[in-house]
mmCIF file of C-alpha atoms and ligand atoms in Angstrom:
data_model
loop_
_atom_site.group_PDB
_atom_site.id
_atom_site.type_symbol
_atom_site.label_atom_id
_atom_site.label_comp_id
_atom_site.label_asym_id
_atom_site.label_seq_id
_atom_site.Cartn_x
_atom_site.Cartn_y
_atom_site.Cartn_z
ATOM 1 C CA UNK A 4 -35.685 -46.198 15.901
ATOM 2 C CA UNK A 5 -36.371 -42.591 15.320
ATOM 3 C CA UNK A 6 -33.616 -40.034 16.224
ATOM 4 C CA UNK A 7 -32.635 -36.254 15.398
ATOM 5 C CA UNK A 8 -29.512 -35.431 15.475
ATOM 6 C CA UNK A 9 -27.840 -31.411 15.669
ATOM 7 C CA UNK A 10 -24.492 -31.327 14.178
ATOM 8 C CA UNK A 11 -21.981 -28.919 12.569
ATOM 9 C CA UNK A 12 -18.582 -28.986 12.274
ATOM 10 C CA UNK A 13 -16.069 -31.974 11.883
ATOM 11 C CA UNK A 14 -16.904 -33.746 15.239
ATOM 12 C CA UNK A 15 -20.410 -33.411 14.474
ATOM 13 C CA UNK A 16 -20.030 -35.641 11.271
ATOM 14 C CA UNK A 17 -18.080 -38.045 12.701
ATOM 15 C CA UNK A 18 -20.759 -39.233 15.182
ATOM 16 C CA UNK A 19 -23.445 -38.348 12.449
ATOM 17 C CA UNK A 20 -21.431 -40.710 10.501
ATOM 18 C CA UNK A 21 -21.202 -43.963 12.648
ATOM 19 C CA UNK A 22 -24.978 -42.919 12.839
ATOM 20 C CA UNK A 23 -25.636 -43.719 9.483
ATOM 21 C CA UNK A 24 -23.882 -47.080 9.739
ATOM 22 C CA UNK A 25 -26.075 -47.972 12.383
ATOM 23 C CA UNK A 26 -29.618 -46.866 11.282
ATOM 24 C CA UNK A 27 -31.154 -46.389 7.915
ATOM 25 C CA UNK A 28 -32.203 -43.101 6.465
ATOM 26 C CA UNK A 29 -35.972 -43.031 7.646
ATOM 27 C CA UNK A 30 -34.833 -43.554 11.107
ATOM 28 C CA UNK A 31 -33.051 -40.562 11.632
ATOM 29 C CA UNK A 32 -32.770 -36.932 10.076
ATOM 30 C CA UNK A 33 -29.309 -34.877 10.798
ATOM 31 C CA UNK A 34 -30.391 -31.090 11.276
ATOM 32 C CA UNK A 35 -26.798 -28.524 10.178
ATOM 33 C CA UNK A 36 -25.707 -25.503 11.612
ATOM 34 C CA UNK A 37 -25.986 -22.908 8.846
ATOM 35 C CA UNK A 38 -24.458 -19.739 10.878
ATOM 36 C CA UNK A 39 -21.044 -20.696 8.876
ATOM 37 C CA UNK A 40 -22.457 -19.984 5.879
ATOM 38 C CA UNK A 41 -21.870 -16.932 3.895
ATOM 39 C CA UNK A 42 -21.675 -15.527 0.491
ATOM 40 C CA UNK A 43 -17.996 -15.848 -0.978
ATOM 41 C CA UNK A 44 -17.386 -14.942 -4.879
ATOM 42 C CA UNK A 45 -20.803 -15.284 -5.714
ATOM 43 C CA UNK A 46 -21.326 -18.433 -4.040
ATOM 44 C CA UNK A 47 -23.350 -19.324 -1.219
ATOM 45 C CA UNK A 48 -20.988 -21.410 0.667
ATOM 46 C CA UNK A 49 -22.958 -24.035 3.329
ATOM 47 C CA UNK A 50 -19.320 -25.413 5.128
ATOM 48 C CA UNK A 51 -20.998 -27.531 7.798
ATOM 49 C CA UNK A 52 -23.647 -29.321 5.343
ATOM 50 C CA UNK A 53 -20.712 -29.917 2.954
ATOM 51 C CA UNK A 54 -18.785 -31.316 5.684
ATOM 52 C CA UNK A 55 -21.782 -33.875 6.343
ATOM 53 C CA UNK A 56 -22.643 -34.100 2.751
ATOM 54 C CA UNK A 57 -18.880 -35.249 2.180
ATOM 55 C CA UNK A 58 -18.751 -37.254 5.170
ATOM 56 C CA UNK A 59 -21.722 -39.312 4.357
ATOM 57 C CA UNK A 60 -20.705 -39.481 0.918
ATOM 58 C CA UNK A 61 -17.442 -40.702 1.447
ATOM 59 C CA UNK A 62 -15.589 -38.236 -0.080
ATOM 60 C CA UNK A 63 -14.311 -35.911 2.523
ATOM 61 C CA UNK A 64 -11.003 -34.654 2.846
ATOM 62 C CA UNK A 65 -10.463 -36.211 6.372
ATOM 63 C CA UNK A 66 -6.530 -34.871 6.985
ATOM 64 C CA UNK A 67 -8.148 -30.771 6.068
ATOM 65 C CA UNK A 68 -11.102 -31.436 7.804
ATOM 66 C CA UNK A 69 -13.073 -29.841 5.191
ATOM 67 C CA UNK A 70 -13.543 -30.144 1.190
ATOM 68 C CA UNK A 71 -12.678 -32.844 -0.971
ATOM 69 C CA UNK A 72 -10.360 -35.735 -0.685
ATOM 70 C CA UNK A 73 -8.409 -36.161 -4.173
ATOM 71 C CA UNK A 74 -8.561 -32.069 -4.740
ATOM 72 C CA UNK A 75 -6.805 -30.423 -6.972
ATOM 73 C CA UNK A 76 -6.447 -26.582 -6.547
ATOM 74 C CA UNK A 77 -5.964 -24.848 -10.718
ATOM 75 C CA UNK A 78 -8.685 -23.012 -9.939
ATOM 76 C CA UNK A 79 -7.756 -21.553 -6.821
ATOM 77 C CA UNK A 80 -4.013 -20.961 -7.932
ATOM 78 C CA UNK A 81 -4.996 -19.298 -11.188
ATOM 79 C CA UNK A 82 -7.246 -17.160 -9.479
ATOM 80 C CA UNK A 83 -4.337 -16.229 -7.000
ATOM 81 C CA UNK A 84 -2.044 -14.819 -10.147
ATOM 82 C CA UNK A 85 -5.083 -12.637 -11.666
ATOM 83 C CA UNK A 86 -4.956 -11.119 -7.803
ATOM 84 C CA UNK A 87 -7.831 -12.676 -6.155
ATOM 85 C CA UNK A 88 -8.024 -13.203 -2.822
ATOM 86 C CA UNK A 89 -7.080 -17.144 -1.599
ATOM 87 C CA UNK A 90 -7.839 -17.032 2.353
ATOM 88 C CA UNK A 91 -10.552 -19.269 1.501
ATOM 89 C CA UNK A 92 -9.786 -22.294 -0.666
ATOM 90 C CA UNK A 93 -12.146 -23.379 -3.083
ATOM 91 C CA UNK A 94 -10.374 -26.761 -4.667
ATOM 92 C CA UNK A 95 -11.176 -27.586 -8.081
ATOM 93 C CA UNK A 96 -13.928 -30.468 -7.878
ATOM 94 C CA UNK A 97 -15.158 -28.977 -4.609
ATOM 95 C CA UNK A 98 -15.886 -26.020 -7.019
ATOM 96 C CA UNK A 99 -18.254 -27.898 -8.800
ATOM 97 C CA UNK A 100 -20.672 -28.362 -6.069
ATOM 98 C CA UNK A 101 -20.846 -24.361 -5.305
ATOM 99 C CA UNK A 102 -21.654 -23.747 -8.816
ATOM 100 C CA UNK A 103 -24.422 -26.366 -8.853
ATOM 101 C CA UNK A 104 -25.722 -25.213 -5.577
ATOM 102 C CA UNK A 105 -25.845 -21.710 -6.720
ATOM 103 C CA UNK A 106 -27.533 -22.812 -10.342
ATOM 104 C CA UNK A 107 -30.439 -24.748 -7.903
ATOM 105 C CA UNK A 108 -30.715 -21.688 -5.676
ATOM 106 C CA UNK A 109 -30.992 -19.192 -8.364
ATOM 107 C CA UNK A 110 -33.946 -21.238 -9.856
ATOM 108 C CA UNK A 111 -35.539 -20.966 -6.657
ATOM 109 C CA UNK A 112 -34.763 -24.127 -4.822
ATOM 110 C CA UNK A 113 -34.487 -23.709 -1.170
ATOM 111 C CA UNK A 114 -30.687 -24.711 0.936
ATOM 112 C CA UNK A 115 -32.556 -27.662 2.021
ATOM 113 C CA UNK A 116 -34.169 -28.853 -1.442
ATOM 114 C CA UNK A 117 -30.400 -27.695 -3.034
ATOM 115 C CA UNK A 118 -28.755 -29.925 -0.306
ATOM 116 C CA UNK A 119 -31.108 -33.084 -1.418
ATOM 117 C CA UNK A 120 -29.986 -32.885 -4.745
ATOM 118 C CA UNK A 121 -26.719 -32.882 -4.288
ATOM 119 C CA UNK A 122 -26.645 -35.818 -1.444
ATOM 120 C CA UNK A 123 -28.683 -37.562 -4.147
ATOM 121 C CA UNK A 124 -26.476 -37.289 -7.161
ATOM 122 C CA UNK A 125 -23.591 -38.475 -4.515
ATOM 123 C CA UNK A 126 -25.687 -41.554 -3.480
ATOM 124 C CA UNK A 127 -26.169 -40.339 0.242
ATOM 125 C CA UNK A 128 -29.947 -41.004 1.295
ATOM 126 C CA UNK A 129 -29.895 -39.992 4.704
ATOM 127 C CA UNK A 130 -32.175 -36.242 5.492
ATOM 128 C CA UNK A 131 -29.426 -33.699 5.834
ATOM 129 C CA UNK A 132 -31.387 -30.427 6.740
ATOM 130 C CA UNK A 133 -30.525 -27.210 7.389
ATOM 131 C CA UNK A 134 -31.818 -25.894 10.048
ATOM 132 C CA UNK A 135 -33.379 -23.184 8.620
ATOM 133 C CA UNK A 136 -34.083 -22.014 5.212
ATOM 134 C CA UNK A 137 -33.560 -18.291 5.926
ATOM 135 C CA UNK A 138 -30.351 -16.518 6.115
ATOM 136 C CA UNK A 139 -28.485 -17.053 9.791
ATOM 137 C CA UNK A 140 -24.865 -15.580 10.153
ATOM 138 C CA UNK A 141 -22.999 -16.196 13.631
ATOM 139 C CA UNK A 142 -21.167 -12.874 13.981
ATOM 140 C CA UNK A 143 -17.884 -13.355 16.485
ATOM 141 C CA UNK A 144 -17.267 -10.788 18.981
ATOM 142 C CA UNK A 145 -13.879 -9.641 19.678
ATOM 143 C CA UNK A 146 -12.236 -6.859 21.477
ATOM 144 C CA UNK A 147 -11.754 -5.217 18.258
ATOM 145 C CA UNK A 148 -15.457 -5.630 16.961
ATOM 146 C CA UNK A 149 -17.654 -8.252 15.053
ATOM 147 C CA UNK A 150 -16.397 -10.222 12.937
ATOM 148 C CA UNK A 151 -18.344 -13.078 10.377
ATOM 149 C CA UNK A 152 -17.761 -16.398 10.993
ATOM 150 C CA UNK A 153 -15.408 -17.606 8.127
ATOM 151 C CA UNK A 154 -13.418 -14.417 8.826
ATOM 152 C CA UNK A 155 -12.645 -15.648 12.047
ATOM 153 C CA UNK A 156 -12.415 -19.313 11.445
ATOM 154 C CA UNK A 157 -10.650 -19.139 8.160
ATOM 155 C CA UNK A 158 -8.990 -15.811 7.434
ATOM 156 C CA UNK A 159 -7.475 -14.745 10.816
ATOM 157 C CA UNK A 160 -7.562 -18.546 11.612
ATOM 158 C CA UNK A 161 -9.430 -18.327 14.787
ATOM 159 C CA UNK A 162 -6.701 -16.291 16.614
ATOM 160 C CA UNK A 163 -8.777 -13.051 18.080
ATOM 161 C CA UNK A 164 -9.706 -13.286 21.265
ATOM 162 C CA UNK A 165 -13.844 -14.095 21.637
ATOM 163 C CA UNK A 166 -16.083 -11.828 23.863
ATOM 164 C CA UNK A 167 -19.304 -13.168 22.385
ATOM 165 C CA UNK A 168 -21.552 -14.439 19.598
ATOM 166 C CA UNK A 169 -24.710 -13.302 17.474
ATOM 167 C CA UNK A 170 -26.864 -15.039 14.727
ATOM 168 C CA UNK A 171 -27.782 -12.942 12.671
ATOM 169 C CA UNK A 172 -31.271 -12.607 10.997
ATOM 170 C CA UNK A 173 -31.556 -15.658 13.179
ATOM 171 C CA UNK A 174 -34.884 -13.828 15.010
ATOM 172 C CA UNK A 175 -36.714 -13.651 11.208
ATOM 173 C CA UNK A 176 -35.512 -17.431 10.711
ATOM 174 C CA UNK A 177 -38.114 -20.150 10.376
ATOM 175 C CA UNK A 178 -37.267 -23.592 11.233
ATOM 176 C CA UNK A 179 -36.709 -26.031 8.751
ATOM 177 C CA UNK A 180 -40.198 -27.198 8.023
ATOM 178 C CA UNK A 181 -39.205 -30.894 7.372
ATOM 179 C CA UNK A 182 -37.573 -31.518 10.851
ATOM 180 C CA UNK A 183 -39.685 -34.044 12.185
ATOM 181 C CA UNK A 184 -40.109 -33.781 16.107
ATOM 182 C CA UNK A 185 -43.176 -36.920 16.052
ATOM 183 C CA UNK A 186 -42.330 -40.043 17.806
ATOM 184 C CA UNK A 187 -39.347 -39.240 18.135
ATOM 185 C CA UNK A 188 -36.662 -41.933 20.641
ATOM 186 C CA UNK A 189 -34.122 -39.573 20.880
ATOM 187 C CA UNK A 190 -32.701 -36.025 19.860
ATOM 188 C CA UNK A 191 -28.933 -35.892 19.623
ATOM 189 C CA UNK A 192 -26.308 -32.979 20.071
ATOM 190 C CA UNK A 193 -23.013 -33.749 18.536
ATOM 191 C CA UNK A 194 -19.975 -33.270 19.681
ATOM 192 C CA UNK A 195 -19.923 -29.962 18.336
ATOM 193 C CA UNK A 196 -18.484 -26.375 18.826
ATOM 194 C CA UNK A 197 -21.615 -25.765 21.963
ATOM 195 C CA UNK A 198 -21.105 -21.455 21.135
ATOM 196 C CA UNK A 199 -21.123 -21.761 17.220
ATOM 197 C CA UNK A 200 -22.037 -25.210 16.039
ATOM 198 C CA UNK A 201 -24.760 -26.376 18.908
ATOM 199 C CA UNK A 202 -25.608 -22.871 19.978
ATOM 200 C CA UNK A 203 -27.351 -21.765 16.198
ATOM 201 C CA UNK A 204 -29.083 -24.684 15.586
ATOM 202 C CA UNK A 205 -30.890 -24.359 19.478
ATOM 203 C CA UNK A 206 -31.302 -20.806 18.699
ATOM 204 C CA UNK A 207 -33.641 -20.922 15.958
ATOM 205 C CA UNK A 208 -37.082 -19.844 16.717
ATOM 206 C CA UNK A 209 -39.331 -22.817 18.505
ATOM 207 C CA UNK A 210 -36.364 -25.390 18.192
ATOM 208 C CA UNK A 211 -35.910 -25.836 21.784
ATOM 209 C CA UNK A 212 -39.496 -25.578 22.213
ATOM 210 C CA UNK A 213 -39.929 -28.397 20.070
ATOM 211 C CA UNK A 214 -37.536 -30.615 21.355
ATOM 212 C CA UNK A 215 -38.978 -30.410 24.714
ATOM 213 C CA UNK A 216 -42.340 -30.760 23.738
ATOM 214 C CA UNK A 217 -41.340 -33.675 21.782
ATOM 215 C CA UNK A 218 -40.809 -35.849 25.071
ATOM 216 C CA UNK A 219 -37.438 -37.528 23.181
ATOM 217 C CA UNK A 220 -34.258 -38.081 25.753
ATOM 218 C CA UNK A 221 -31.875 -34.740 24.672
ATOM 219 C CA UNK A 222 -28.672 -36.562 24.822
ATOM 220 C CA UNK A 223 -25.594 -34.527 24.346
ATOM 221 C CA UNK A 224 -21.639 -35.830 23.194
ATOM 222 C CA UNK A 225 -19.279 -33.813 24.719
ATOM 223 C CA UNK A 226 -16.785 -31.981 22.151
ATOM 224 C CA UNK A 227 -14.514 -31.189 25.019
ATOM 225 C CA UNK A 228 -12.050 -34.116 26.270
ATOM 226 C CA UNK A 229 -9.805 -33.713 29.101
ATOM 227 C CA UNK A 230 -9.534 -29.855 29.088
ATOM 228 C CA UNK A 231 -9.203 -29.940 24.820
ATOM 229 C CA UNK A 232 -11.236 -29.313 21.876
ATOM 230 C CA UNK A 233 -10.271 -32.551 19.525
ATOM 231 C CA UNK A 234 -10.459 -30.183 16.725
ATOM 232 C CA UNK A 235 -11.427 -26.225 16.392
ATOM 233 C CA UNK A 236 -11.466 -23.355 19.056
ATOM 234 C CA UNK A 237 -13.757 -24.436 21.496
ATOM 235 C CA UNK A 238 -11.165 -24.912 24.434
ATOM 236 C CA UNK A 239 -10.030 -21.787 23.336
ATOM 237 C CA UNK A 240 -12.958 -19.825 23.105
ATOM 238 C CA UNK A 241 -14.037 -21.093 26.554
ATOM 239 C CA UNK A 242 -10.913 -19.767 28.241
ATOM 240 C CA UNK A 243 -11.598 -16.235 26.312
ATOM 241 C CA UNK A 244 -15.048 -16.633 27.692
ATOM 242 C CA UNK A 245 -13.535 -17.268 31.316
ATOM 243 C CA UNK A 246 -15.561 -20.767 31.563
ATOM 244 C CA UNK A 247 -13.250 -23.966 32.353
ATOM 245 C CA UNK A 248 -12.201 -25.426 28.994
ATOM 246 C CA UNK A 249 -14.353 -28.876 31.228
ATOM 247 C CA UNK A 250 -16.384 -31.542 29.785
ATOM 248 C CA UNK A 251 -18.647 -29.972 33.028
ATOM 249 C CA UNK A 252 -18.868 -26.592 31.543
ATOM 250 C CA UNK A 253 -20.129 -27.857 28.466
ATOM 251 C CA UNK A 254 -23.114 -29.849 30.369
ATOM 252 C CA UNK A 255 -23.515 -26.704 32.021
ATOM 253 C CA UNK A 256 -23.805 -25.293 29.207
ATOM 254 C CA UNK A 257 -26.877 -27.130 28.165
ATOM 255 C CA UNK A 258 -28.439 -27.662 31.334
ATOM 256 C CA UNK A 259 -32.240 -27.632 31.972
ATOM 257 C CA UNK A 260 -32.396 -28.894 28.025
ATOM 258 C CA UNK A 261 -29.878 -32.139 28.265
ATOM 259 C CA UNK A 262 -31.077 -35.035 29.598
ATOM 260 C CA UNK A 263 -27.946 -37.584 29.462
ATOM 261 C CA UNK A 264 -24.079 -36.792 28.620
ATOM 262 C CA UNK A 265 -21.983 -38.762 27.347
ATOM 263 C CA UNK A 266 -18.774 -37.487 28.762
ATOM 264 C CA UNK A 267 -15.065 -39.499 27.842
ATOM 265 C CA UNK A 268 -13.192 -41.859 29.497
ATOM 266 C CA UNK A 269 -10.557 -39.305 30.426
ATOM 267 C CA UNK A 270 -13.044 -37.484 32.169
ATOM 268 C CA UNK A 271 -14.707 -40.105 33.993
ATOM 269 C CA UNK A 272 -13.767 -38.516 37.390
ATOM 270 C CA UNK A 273 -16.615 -35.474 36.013
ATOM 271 C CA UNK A 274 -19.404 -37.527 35.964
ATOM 272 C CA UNK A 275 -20.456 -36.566 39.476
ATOM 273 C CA UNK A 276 -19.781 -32.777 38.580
ATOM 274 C CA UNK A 277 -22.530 -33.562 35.812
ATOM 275 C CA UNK A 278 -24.634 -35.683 37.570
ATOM 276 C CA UNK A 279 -24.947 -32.383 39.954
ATOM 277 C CA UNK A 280 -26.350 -30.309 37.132
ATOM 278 C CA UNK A 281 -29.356 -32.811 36.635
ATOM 279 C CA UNK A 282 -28.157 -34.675 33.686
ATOM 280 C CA UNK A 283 -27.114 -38.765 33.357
ATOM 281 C CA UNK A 284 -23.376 -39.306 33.064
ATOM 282 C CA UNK A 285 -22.071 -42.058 30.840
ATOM 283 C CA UNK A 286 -18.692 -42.514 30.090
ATOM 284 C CA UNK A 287 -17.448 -44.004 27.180
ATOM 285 C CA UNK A 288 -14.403 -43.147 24.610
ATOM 286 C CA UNK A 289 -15.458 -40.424 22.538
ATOM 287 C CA UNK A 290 -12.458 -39.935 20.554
ATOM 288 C CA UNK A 291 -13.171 -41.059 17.241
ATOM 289 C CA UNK A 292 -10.610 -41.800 15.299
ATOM 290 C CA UNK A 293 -11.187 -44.236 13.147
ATOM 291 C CA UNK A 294 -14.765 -45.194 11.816
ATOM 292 C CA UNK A 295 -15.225 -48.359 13.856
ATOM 293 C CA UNK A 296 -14.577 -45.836 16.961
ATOM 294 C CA UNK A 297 -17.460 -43.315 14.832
ATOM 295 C CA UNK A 298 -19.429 -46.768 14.706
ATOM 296 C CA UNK A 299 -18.819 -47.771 18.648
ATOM 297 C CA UNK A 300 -19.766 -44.191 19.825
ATOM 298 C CA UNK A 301 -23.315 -43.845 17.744
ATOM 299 C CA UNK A 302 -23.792 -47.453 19.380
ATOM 300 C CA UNK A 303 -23.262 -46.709 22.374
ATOM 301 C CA UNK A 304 -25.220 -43.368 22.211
ATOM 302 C CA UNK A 305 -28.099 -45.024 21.100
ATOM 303 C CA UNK A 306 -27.562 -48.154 22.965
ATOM 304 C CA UNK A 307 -28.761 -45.537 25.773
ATOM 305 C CA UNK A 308 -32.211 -45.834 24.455
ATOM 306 C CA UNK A 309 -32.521 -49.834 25.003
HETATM 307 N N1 FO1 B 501 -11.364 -23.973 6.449
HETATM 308 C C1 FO1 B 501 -10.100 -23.472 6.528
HETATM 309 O O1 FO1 B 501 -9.527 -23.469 7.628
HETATM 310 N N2 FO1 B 501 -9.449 -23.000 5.424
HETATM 311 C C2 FO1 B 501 -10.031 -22.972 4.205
HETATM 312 O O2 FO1 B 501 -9.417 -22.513 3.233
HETATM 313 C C3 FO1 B 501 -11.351 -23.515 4.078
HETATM 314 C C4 FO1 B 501 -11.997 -23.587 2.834
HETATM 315 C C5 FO1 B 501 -13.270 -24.186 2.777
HETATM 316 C C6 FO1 B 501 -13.922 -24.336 1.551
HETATM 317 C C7 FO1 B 501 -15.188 -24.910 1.504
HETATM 318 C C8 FO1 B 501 -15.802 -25.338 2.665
HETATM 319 O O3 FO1 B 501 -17.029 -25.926 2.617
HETATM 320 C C9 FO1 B 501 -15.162 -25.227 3.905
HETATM 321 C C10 FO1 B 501 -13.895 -24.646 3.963
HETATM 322 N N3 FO1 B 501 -13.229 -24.513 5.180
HETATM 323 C C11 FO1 B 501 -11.972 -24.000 5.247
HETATM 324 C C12 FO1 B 501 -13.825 -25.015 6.406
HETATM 325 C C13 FO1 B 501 -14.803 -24.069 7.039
HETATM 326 O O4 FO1 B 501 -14.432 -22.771 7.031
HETATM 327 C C14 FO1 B 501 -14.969 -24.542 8.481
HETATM 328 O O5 FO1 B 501 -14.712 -25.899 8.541
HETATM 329 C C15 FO1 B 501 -16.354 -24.467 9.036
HETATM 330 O O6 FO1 B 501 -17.009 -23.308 8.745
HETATM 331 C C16 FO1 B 501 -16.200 -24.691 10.540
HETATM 332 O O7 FO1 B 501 -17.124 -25.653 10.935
#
């Protein structure tokens, strides 16, 4: 089996997760959003390929969502009294790994090369690529102006209201030259944020290009189950966007590039609504809970292929 999956985000990892428990490394390659980066005390912080990394690594802080699991925070508290700012918490040991990263950039490792070397020293095999090596930065539009990503997400905790997105330097970008689009049985879209997860990674110069020409099903997870986001602001940002917060509006979303979606069992009752816009409906629980349900879903997903 040979499959590519897009991911960013929580949801993303969970599928890209039960993924890894189904196939082994050289069967699939996980491509990360990279809009959420940004540069943050002299760091270059990469919060959706940490999130994988983690994930795949076992290590991730599953009740935050993000980080560590068994974190301490001196750092971040000491740093606090001396008057530095704390909307974005760095825990101690998660520290570690934005130091090393930035010692492998500064000798002149790429994100990608950097992100191998730290999956490797944390025993995780499986290709986790950016998906590009160049600086991308989703911008959020808001009544009030543009705002980066992680001051959105993190620091005014996703509360303005959303008029629109951007990517920027996304244009200059050059895909991540170690995607592999060849023989290729599927290509996979997470359930993701679709506007600032999905949307980036699609965005980049020649992806979509490439995944059509690659003649793999598209298949696409919806992130959206029965009106709700199961984590994040994507309901949210839809109804700020005035599109139904529907598992339909997300197929719409990627319509004319998704073959099959895989839609929840709460939301069986949309499959014709999707079936409308061209696509395969398959319904399925998508809620993933626990890792056997992370384990069922990438089955079933790829048990689509058979
Ligand atoms: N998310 C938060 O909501 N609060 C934080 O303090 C925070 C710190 C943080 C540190 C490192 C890292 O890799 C991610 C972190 N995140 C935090 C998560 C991150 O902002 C978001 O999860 C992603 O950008 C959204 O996909």
């Amino acid at each position: 089996m040979k499959v590519l999956a897009l991911t960013g985000g929580v949801g993303g990892a969970k599928l890209c997760l039960g993924m890894a428990h189904c196939l082994d490394p050289t069967e699939v390659q996980f491509v990360v959003n990279t809009g959420d980066d940004f540069d943050h005390l002299g760091f270059h912080i990469s919060p959706d390929i940490d999130t994988l990394t983690y994930t795949l690594a076992d290590r991730s802080n599953t009740e935050l969502g993000w980080g560590r699991r068994d974190e301490s925070w001196q750092f971040i508290e000491s740093f606090e009294e001396l008057g530095g700012k704390t909307w974005f918490r760095l825990g101690d040991r998660d520290l570690a790994l934005h130091v090393r990263r930035r010692e492998l950039l500064s000798d002149g490792q790429t994100l990608t090369e950097a992100t191998a070397h730290v999956a490797k020293a944390w025993g995780v095999d499986f290709p986790i690529l950016p998906m590009s090596d160049d600086p991308i930065r989703t911008i959020v539009h808001t009544p009030d102006g543009p705002l980066k990503f992680q001051h959105y997400f993190v620091r005014d905790r996703c509360e303005p209201s959303v008029t629109g997105f951007a990517f920027d330097g996304i244009e200059a970008a050059t895909l991540n030259p170690k995607i592999d689009f060849d023989g290729l049985d599927a290509i996979v879209i997470c359930p993701s944020n679709p506007f600032v997860s999905v949307d980036p990674v699609l965005d980049v110069p020649r992806m979509r290009e490439r995944m059509k020409a690659s003649g793999a099903p598209i298949i696409a997870i919806s992130p959206i189950v029965h009106g709700q986001a199961i984590k994040g602001p994507t309901a949210k940002m839809m109804r700020e966007l005035s599109i139904p917060a529907t598992t339909a509006s997300v197929a719409a979303h990627y319509q004319d590039l998704v073959d099959t979606f895989v839609i929840d069992e709460l939301d069986a009752d949309a499959a014709n609504d999707v079936q409308a816009l061209g696509m395969k409906a398959h319904v399925t629980q998508t809620v993933m809970k626990s890792l056997d349900d992370r384990i069922d879903l990438a089955k079933f997903v790829l048990g689509l292929l058979a």
